[in-house]
Amino acid sequence: MELTPTSEDEAFRRAARDWLLANRPAGPAPREGRASRDYATDWLARCHAGGWSGLAWPSDYGGQGLSPERLILWYEEYVRARAPSALDCTFVALNHAGPTVIARGTEAQKAFHLPRILEGRSIWCQGFSEPGAGSDLASLRTTGRVEGDVLVVNGQKIWSSYADIADYQELLIRTEPGSSRHKGLSWVICDMTLPGITVRPIENMAGVTHFAEVFYDDVRIPLDNVVGDLHDGWSVAMTTLAFERRTAALALQLELSVKVEDLIALADAPAGSATAARLADLRAEAAAIRAMTWRTALREPATPFDGSLVRLSFAELAQKVHRAAMDILGPAGLTDGHWSHDYLESYSETIAGGTAEIQRNIIAERVLGLPREPRA
Amino acid sequence: MSFDLTPGEDLRQILDAAETMLGTHYPVARLGEGQVDDLAPLEDFGAFALAVAEDDGGAGFTLVEEAQLHVALGRHLVTPRALATAVARRLDAGATVCAGVAEGEGWLALDPDGAEAILVRDGGGLVLAALGDTTPVEALGHAMPMARVAPGADNRRADAATEAVARLLTSAQLLGVATGACDLAVEYARTREQFGRPIGSFQAIKHQAADMAIGIEQVSALVDMAAIALRDGHEDAGFQLSALARLAPRVALANARTGIQIHGGIGFSAEADAHLYLKQAHVLRQFLGADDIMSHSAPLTPY
């Protein structure tokens, strides 16, 4: 086991740092709406022009094809430079939709969508969850009826982040009539400007509107937009598990270490105080998240579900750090625009993308091998 | 490759061989029979010379392999004499030693049977001294034999490098304890049936088991980071080691506690092994001493 940068690695790290410090945006990111999109796409376009977009994407598709260690080095410099949050409206396209199209898309789909994503010209949202299909995603009911060379889509999606400003949606729908559970689903590229689509933004508990409900009323999507085989959408959706190890989620995990350092500076707690002890715990736990992040990237996992361990650790530590911030701030926490906002946003960490409870089931069943729960 | 956290072939072979040796000579079941650990099989295995250069009669491996070996020792609840020996041999190549902790005015020797010297956690440092007259003392529900001894006169304080090794290997053993407690509880939850099905199929049990796995993953990633940083003299070695030393005892204690709870009634009895992990975790925690993570600068400080 080795963690020794070569002189080329060191040069790469310096180049990344120099570029980031020279190019990171001066002002904070707007939190919602068109302004948030413009900020994110401007930043992505600047990264692209500088040769720093699509870092983990294969070079055949316009990416940088960085090795896992170079990706880590980049993201460490990224968070230390306080570059814009990786979890902005470009996240789904760069880390989810794009890689899925690379893995399972047609040549035409790749040629059209991949450059647009990399250059910040198109924004994607996710269309998986439904009001009746949250943790139990396979119970989804939005349908796509095959009519000639189109799918006629009817139903409703929810918790679709940035649907109000997105150009495309990765849409998971039931295309085989009478099918149930994981069978008969299709993964479809949905153009958000199509007639019959209604987007209703939903304000979150932090007072920000970046997710939405989406309604589909006889929306006609060309069959050419199906990614992978028709009725094989579940396996397409699961494709993303394979490259989860190499997404910008790495940046979020590493960023927690920076947040803990910020909190230590903010608290200025006397040695030996209860607050100092609490901060020491957070520092150690953030170090563990960093160590897990490195190891996830630099070691073959024992099971495809090992990522759940670092992911849930991260989610719970993120909340713990922000709870500590509120305690440390005292009354100032009520009006502090930075920590208190992030504190409220952090409540989504153990819900979005698989609740903490679902993650624990996965760890227990798929990593530890405990018996599956009886299902209906 | 300059960056690689996949265990190498050498390491896998050492661990396989160690597992065979430990399964033969140190099965956890031995402890229920009141057996006192003999270190001879570990000596024969070369456990105490693993990281010693081949020219000096050692196996020529490094702290990375030695730390993983101590994870395995921890999982088998091997006497802390093994840990003390691994550390003390760096100060005195012929040491026959037990571990100890300063307590009140005196020292508490941990499983001192046969030892001639004692390696004591005394305040911030480690002290190696001749073992004087011992007075047996009842300790922590028959966890292991313990004895009071007067502080030795001809003390030798461990240097910083040896202190760092001690903290790494003790933390590695705590990881082993956490892993062993989890393995035992998971095995029990797979087979123990109530309400007509294995208790491990209930979420209330599953989620506790998942938390054990999470703790293990956190500490084990830090063991890798700290061992490599220490071996290669990275400037963040002190930070990594402190983070490890802060989390390892906490996770070992939590997993031991959860393991007892998952076992239910039998977990509270001395007849099952679940309680042994708890007691070993308490003992190792005291030998580890306090961490000083706030005295280091963090590797990921913002620009």
PDB file of C-alpha atoms in Angstrom, chain B residues 21-179:
ATOM      1  CA  MET B  21      -1.639 -19.680  13.489  1.00  0.00           C
ATOM      2  CA  LEU B  22      -4.145 -17.668  15.527  1.00  0.00           C
ATOM      3  CA  GLY B  23      -6.984 -20.094  14.817  1.00  0.00           C
ATOM      4  CA  THR B  24      -4.803 -22.961  16.068  1.00  0.00           C
ATOM      5  CA  HIS B  25      -3.244 -21.362  19.139  1.00  0.00           C
ATOM      6  CA  TYR B  26      -5.538 -18.513  20.073  1.00  0.00           C
ATOM      7  CA  PRO B  27      -9.158 -19.424  19.267  1.00  0.00           C
ATOM      8  CA  VAL B  28     -11.414 -17.096  21.259  1.00  0.00           C
ATOM      9  CA  ALA B  29     -12.971 -20.185  22.896  1.00  0.00           C
ATOM     10  CA  ARG B  30      -9.685 -20.675  24.828  1.00  0.00           C
ATOM     11  CA  LEU B  31     -10.565 -17.749  27.065  1.00  0.00           C
ATOM     12  CA  GLY B  32     -13.701 -19.403  28.405  1.00  0.00           C
ATOM     13  CA  GLU B  33     -11.490 -22.265  29.567  1.00  0.00           C
ATOM     14  CA  GLY B  34      -9.325 -19.939  31.634  1.00  0.00           C
ATOM     15  CA  GLN B  35      -6.256 -20.589  29.484  1.00  0.00           C
ATOM     16  CA  VAL B  36      -3.331 -18.176  29.926  1.00  0.00           C
ATOM     17  CA  ASP B  37      -1.824 -17.085  26.620  1.00  0.00           C
ATOM     18  CA  ASP B  38       1.644 -18.386  25.860  1.00  0.00           C
ATOM     19  CA  LEU B  39       3.509 -16.087  23.458  1.00  0.00           C
ATOM     20  CA  ALA B  40       5.689 -18.884  22.049  1.00  0.00           C
ATOM     21  CA  PRO B  41       3.543 -19.462  18.918  1.00  0.00           C
ATOM     22  CA  LEU B  42       3.705 -15.713  18.195  1.00  0.00           C
ATOM     23  CA  GLU B  43       7.491 -15.722  18.714  1.00  0.00           C
ATOM     24  CA  ASP B  44       7.799 -18.686  16.353  1.00  0.00           C
ATOM     25  CA  PHE B  45       5.660 -16.887  13.805  1.00  0.00           C
ATOM     26  CA  GLY B  46       8.024 -13.930  13.965  1.00  0.00           C
ATOM     27  CA  ALA B  47       5.257 -11.598  15.088  1.00  0.00           C
ATOM     28  CA  PHE B  48       7.629  -9.462  17.112  1.00  0.00           C
ATOM     29  CA  ALA B  49      10.242  -9.151  14.397  1.00  0.00           C
ATOM     30  CA  LEU B  50       7.926  -8.532  11.471  1.00  0.00           C
ATOM     31  CA  ALA B  51       9.109  -4.977  10.856  1.00  0.00           C
ATOM     32  CA  VAL B  52      12.732  -5.649  11.769  1.00  0.00           C
ATOM     33  CA  ALA B  53      15.155  -5.559   8.818  1.00  0.00           C
ATOM     34  CA  GLU B  54      16.237  -8.942   7.486  1.00  0.00           C
ATOM     35  CA  ASP B  55      19.908  -8.066   8.161  1.00  0.00           C
ATOM     36  CA  ASP B  56      18.967  -7.672  11.819  1.00  0.00           C
ATOM     37  CA  GLY B  57      17.239 -11.024  11.997  1.00  0.00           C
ATOM     38  CA  GLY B  58      13.722  -9.798  11.269  1.00  0.00           C
ATOM     39  CA  ALA B  59      11.222 -10.485   8.505  1.00  0.00           C
ATOM     40  CA  GLY B  60      11.916  -7.217   6.688  1.00  0.00           C
ATOM     41  CA  PHE B  61       8.339  -6.045   6.480  1.00  0.00           C
ATOM     42  CA  THR B  62       7.018  -2.696   7.621  1.00  0.00           C
ATOM     43  CA  LEU B  63       4.657  -1.037  10.046  1.00  0.00           C
ATOM     44  CA  VAL B  64       1.846  -1.424   7.507  1.00  0.00           C
ATOM     45  CA  GLU B  65       1.997  -5.220   7.693  1.00  0.00           C
ATOM     46  CA  GLU B  66       2.643  -5.156  11.440  1.00  0.00           C
ATOM     47  CA  ALA B  67      -0.445  -3.006  12.047  1.00  0.00           C
ATOM     48  CA  GLN B  68      -2.618  -5.460  10.103  1.00  0.00           C
ATOM     49  CA  LEU B  69      -1.161  -8.346  12.093  1.00  0.00           C
ATOM     50  CA  HIS B  70      -2.197  -6.547  15.272  1.00  0.00           C
ATOM     51  CA  VAL B  71      -5.726  -6.130  13.933  1.00  0.00           C
ATOM     52  CA  ALA B  72      -5.791  -9.929  13.736  1.00  0.00           C
ATOM     53  CA  LEU B  73      -4.366 -10.240  17.280  1.00  0.00           C
ATOM     54  CA  GLY B  74      -7.078  -7.892  18.494  1.00  0.00           C
ATOM     55  CA  ARG B  75      -9.761  -9.977  16.850  1.00  0.00           C
ATOM     56  CA  HIS B  76      -8.477 -13.028  18.713  1.00  0.00           C
ATOM     57  CA  LEU B  77      -8.324 -11.115  22.001  1.00  0.00           C
ATOM     58  CA  VAL B  78      -4.667 -12.035  22.433  1.00  0.00           C
ATOM     59  CA  THR B  79      -3.165 -10.972  25.753  1.00  0.00           C
ATOM     60  CA  PRO B  80      -1.833  -7.396  25.917  1.00  0.00           C
ATOM     61  CA  ARG B  81       1.555  -8.952  26.655  1.00  0.00           C
ATOM     62  CA  ALA B  82       1.826  -9.461  22.892  1.00  0.00           C
ATOM     63  CA  LEU B  83       1.207  -5.797  22.240  1.00  0.00           C
ATOM     64  CA  ALA B  84       3.637  -4.741  24.970  1.00  0.00           C
ATOM     65  CA  THR B  85       6.264  -7.133  23.629  1.00  0.00           C
ATOM     66  CA  ALA B  86       5.965  -5.795  20.080  1.00  0.00           C
ATOM     67  CA  VAL B  87       6.551  -2.268  21.376  1.00  0.00           C
ATOM     68  CA  ALA B  88       9.131  -3.023  24.079  1.00  0.00           C
ATOM     69  CA  ARG B  89      11.378  -5.001  21.715  1.00  0.00           C
ATOM     70  CA  ARG B  90      12.046  -1.704  20.002  1.00  0.00           C
ATOM     71  CA  LEU B  91      13.598  -0.458  23.239  1.00  0.00           C
ATOM     72  CA  ASP B  92      15.132  -3.688  24.461  1.00  0.00           C
ATOM     73  CA  ALA B  93      15.538  -6.547  21.991  1.00  0.00           C
ATOM     74  CA  GLY B  94      15.334  -9.202  24.698  1.00  0.00           C
ATOM     75  CA  ALA B  95      12.398  -7.864  26.683  1.00  0.00           C
ATOM     76  CA  THR B  96       9.944 -10.305  28.273  1.00  0.00           C
ATOM     77  CA  VAL B  97       7.295  -7.847  29.146  1.00  0.00           C
ATOM     78  CA  CYS B  98       3.692  -7.198  30.124  1.00  0.00           C
ATOM     79  CA  ALA B  99       1.600  -4.094  29.595  1.00  0.00           C
ATOM     80  CA  GLY B 100       0.609  -1.788  32.415  1.00  0.00           C
ATOM     81  CA  VAL B 101      -1.082   1.477  33.212  1.00  0.00           C
ATOM     82  CA  ALA B 102      -0.368   4.021  35.936  1.00  0.00           C
ATOM     83  CA  GLU B 103      -3.243   4.073  38.380  1.00  0.00           C
ATOM     84  CA  GLY B 104      -3.253   6.212  41.514  1.00  0.00           C
ATOM     85  CA  GLU B 105       0.204   6.121  43.140  1.00  0.00           C
ATOM     86  CA  GLY B 106       1.170   2.819  41.596  1.00  0.00           C
ATOM     87  CA  TRP B 107       1.041   0.746  38.465  1.00  0.00           C
ATOM     88  CA  LEU B 108      -1.466  -1.832  37.338  1.00  0.00           C
ATOM     89  CA  ALA B 109       0.119  -4.780  35.520  1.00  0.00           C
ATOM     90  CA  LEU B 110      -2.140  -6.380  32.892  1.00  0.00           C
ATOM     91  CA  ASP B 111      -1.867 -10.156  32.646  1.00  0.00           C
ATOM     92  CA  PRO B 112       1.715 -10.105  34.050  1.00  0.00           C
ATOM     93  CA  ASP B 113       2.188 -13.886  34.161  1.00  0.00           C
ATOM     94  CA  GLY B 114       5.788 -14.751  33.292  1.00  0.00           C
ATOM     95  CA  ALA B 115       6.840 -11.185  32.524  1.00  0.00           C
ATOM     96  CA  GLU B 116      10.159  -9.802  33.782  1.00  0.00           C
ATOM     97  CA  ALA B 117       9.514  -6.217  32.729  1.00  0.00           C
ATOM     98  CA  ILE B 118       6.532  -3.936  32.367  1.00  0.00           C
ATOM     99  CA  LEU B 119       5.696  -1.332  29.709  1.00  0.00           C
ATOM    100  CA  VAL B 120       3.499   1.237  31.429  1.00  0.00           C
ATOM    101  CA  ARG B 121       1.272   3.955  30.085  1.00  0.00           C
ATOM    102  CA  ASP B 122       2.166   6.711  32.545  1.00  0.00           C
ATOM    103  CA  GLY B 123       0.539  10.049  31.861  1.00  0.00           C
ATOM    104  CA  GLY B 124       1.525  11.149  28.393  1.00  0.00           C
ATOM    105  CA  GLY B 125       4.276   8.607  27.859  1.00  0.00           C
ATOM    106  CA  LEU B 126       5.351   4.977  27.972  1.00  0.00           C
ATOM    107  CA  VAL B 127       7.830   3.704  30.521  1.00  0.00           C
ATOM    108  CA  LEU B 128       9.754   0.419  30.420  1.00  0.00           C
ATOM    109  CA  ALA B 129      10.861  -0.914  33.814  1.00  0.00           C
ATOM    110  CA  ALA B 130      11.714  -4.130  35.599  1.00  0.00           C
ATOM    111  CA  LEU B 131       8.637  -5.806  37.031  1.00  0.00           C
ATOM    112  CA  GLY B 132       8.764  -5.727  40.833  1.00  0.00           C
ATOM    113  CA  ASP B 133       6.676  -7.649  43.339  1.00  0.00           C
ATOM    114  CA  THR B 134       3.107  -8.061  42.199  1.00  0.00           C
ATOM    115  CA  THR B 135      -0.072  -8.130  44.289  1.00  0.00           C
ATOM    116  CA  PRO B 136      -2.962  -9.714  42.389  1.00  0.00           C
ATOM    117  CA  VAL B 137      -6.112  -7.637  42.249  1.00  0.00           C
ATOM    118  CA  GLU B 138      -9.661  -8.431  41.217  1.00  0.00           C
ATOM    119  CA  ALA B 139     -10.398  -6.610  37.961  1.00  0.00           C
ATOM    120  CA  LEU B 140     -13.340  -5.880  35.696  1.00  0.00           C
ATOM    121  CA  GLY B 141     -15.380  -9.081  36.061  1.00  0.00           C
ATOM    122  CA  HIS B 142     -12.440 -11.503  35.672  1.00  0.00           C
ATOM    123  CA  ALA B 143     -11.401  -9.759  32.454  1.00  0.00           C
ATOM    124  CA  MET B 144      -7.842 -10.944  32.833  1.00  0.00           C
ATOM    125  CA  PRO B 145      -5.362 -11.344  35.676  1.00  0.00           C
ATOM    126  CA  MET B 146      -4.171  -7.968  36.937  1.00  0.00           C
ATOM    127  CA  ALA B 147      -1.751  -7.029  39.681  1.00  0.00           C
ATOM    128  CA  ARG B 148      -0.572  -3.931  41.481  1.00  0.00           C
ATOM    129  CA  VAL B 149       3.117  -3.181  41.357  1.00  0.00           C
ATOM    130  CA  ALA B 150       5.242  -0.391  42.778  1.00  0.00           C
ATOM    131  CA  PRO B 151       6.634   1.933  40.093  1.00  0.00           C
ATOM    132  CA  GLY B 152      10.049   0.614  39.052  1.00  0.00           C
ATOM    133  CA  ALA B 153      13.154   2.652  39.839  1.00  0.00           C
ATOM    134  CA  ASP B 154      15.275   2.125  36.717  1.00  0.00           C
ATOM    135  CA  ASN B 155      12.750   3.478  34.223  1.00  0.00           C
ATOM    136  CA  ARG B 156      13.319   3.971  30.589  1.00  0.00           C
ATOM    137  CA  ARG B 157      10.992   6.356  28.781  1.00  0.00           C
ATOM    138  CA  ALA B 158       9.985   5.443  25.224  1.00  0.00           C
ATOM    139  CA  ASP B 159      11.171   7.811  22.488  1.00  0.00           C
ATOM    140  CA  ALA B 160       8.668   9.544  20.226  1.00  0.00           C
ATOM    141  CA  ALA B 161       9.019   7.008  17.418  1.00  0.00           C
ATOM    142  CA  THR B 162       8.320   4.066  19.722  1.00  0.00           C
ATOM    143  CA  GLU B 163       5.418   5.955  21.290  1.00  0.00           C
ATOM    144  CA  ALA B 164       3.930   6.422  17.815  1.00  0.00           C
ATOM    145  CA  VAL B 165       4.322   2.717  17.045  1.00  0.00           C
ATOM    146  CA  ALA B 166       2.602   1.883  20.337  1.00  0.00           C
ATOM    147  CA  ARG B 167      -0.350   4.092  19.506  1.00  0.00           C
ATOM    148  CA  LEU B 168      -0.659   2.626  16.017  1.00  0.00           C
ATOM    149  CA  LEU B 169      -0.516  -1.000  17.145  1.00  0.00           C
ATOM    150  CA  THR B 170      -2.832  -0.461  20.124  1.00  0.00           C
ATOM    151  CA  SER B 171      -5.363   1.238  17.852  1.00  0.00           C
ATOM    152  CA  ALA B 172      -4.996  -1.608  15.360  1.00  0.00           C
ATOM    153  CA  GLN B 173      -5.795  -4.074  18.148  1.00  0.00           C
ATOM    154  CA  LEU B 174      -8.840  -2.010  19.104  1.00  0.00           C
ATOM    155  CA  LEU B 175      -9.975  -2.272  15.484  1.00  0.00           C
ATOM    156  CA  GLY B 176      -9.557  -6.024  15.756  1.00  0.00           C
ATOM    157  CA  VAL B 177     -11.690  -6.067  18.903  1.00  0.00           C
ATOM    158  CA  ALA B 178     -14.383  -4.021  17.138  1.00  0.00           C
ATOM    159  CA  THR B 179     -14.283  -6.419  14.186  1.00  0.00           C
TER     160      THR B 179
END
